[in-house]
Amino acid sequence: MARKKVDASTKAFIKALDALEEERGITKATVLDALKEALEKSYKKNYLGPDSIVNVEIDEETGKIRLFEIKHVVDDVMDEDYELSEEEAKEIDPKYEVGDDVITEVSPEVFGRLAAIQTKQILRQKIREAEKEALYNEYVDKKDDIITGIVDRVEERFAIINIGKTGALLPLNAQIPGEVINEGQHLKVYVSDVEKTTKGTHIGVSRTEPGLVKRLFEMEVPEIYDGTVEIKSVSREPGERSKIAVFTDNEDIDPIGACVGPKGTRVRNVVNELNGEMIDIISWDEDPITFISNALSPAQVATVKINEEENSALVVVPDNQLSLAIGKRGQNARLAVRLTGWKIDIKSESEIAEEGIDLDADEAMNNELLAAMEETHQDDALVAESFDDESFDEEESINVDIEALREEHEEEDTDYVKVIAEEDEASEEDNEPEYDPKFDEDIDYDEYDKYYD
């Protein structure tokens, strides 16, 4: 079989197709289809009509382009764009009859300068559309995964991370508080959003998602990666502290020890990647009482009473463990609530005694007693902190008697006195609405697109 001749211009054309496929992820077939469509539209617009039938064939090996004009043979011509009378058809070839298609090959050389420019514009538009589609298809599969990128640009309210074929937007509220990001820095980011818009594919990444902690442990702990140890849930307050619940049905493996690693190397690597964020690793248990007790670690829990109907739990701790169970500004309790999915009310043993709650009595009686006491003391100095989690109701709170805690722990180190701050003591920053730069007019998305075009 004779080889097809390939001239210099054809070699350049094929080379350009290879470059598009390698650099932008657009297959040769996609580009050739786009070129065919561009040639067909341009030819019809400049030489025929919008209803004309045109077919373009392109040889992938030689790059040869053949253009065909097709018309139907009819008795009565209604539209000259795609119909031909029998008499005209027989002038071309006597064999043509009504119902046949007359196919006429047209040389691509008929394309004038204007038609060539229009073809180029249409082709460019089609390639851009194909590129956006290829980019979206590539990164949509990486959603909820980790990508290592290079910081290209740092602005006041966002940073642009080069993740390969495009840049991803890392908003300020998706950056770990206190972390300094520098241009040229290698950074692991969690792909939180892949969105197809009219301007292209926008990829949102984050350093604050709980999923980042989970993926980092998968990278560091082989037992998690192969499924021997499972991370059941993660709760996180970025830059400060995280809790993860781990489980394995293999009795020969300690899930917590596997995550900590030899001399703590595995967990230390994760902590370093998260800018020193503390991580509590606890054992998951299908028994909610055991799980809730573990989730409040490092505090020791005396008793847990659960109400399955309301998905709530009353946790009783020794008096000297109350502040530790609640945590600094209620952090330990908040993380435990998010980790377990249970509403948790923490009380000390002395509070239980003062309120006359009988832990062994019927649960309904205790609920009535607690409701009556809440109505009586609703104006007292009690603090309720709601949890910012979609899984829980706005009524979720942990009630703490501030004065009792202050008297009880006034001699203790303030770093270990975990008291939920009162509203009038909240900082101005805590009262500011959560910032979402996605809808910020200050971010020039056109400049962002130009940066990666």
Short mmCIF file of N, CA and C in Angstrom, two decimals, residues 25 104 167 171 181 187 209 250 264 269 295 337 363 378 447:
data_model
loop_
_atom_site.label_atom_id
_atom_site.label_comp_id
_atom_site.label_asym_id
_atom_site.label_seq_id
_atom_site.Cartn_x
_atom_site.Cartn_y
_atom_site.Cartn_z
N GLY A 25 -5.14 19.44 26.24
CA GLY A 25 -6.03 18.30 26.46
C GLY A 25 -7.16 18.18 25.45
N THR A 104 -21.40 17.68 -5.39
CA THR A 104 -20.40 18.40 -6.19
C THR A 104 -19.23 18.78 -5.30
N GLY A 167 -5.38 28.11 36.63
CA GLY A 167 -5.20 28.65 37.97
C GLY A 167 -6.47 28.45 38.77
N PRO A 171 -9.79 31.85 48.00
CA PRO A 171 -10.28 33.06 48.67
C PRO A 171 -9.71 33.21 50.07
N ILE A 181 1.03 33.10 53.03
CA ILE A 181 1.23 32.47 51.72
C ILE A 181 2.10 33.38 50.87
N LEU A 187 2.00 24.47 47.58
CA LEU A 187 0.91 24.43 48.55
C LEU A 187 -0.07 23.32 48.20
N GLU A 209 -11.30 23.29 54.61
CA GLU A 209 -12.29 22.22 54.59
C GLU A 209 -11.86 21.04 55.47
N ASN A 250 -10.20 -4.67 62.14
CA ASN A 250 -9.07 -5.58 62.28
C ASN A 250 -8.54 -5.49 63.71
N GLY A 264 5.22 9.48 66.32
CA GLY A 264 4.34 10.59 65.96
C GLY A 264 4.64 11.23 64.62
N ASN A 269 3.46 15.22 60.40
CA ASN A 269 3.50 15.70 59.01
C ASN A 269 2.21 16.43 58.64
N ALA A 295 -15.31 11.51 72.12
CA ALA A 295 -15.24 12.76 71.37
C ALA A 295 -14.88 13.94 72.27
N VAL A 337 -19.60 18.05 69.10
CA VAL A 337 -20.94 18.07 68.52
C VAL A 337 -20.88 17.78 67.02
N GLU A 363 -36.34 9.18 82.20
CA GLU A 363 -35.81 10.28 81.39
C GLU A 363 -36.84 11.37 81.18
N GLN A 378 -34.16 31.55 82.96
CA GLN A 378 -33.84 32.02 81.60
C GLN A 378 -33.19 33.38 81.58
N GLU A 447 -9.56 39.94 34.82
CA GLU A 447 -8.11 39.91 34.95
C GLU A 447 -7.66 38.49 35.30
#
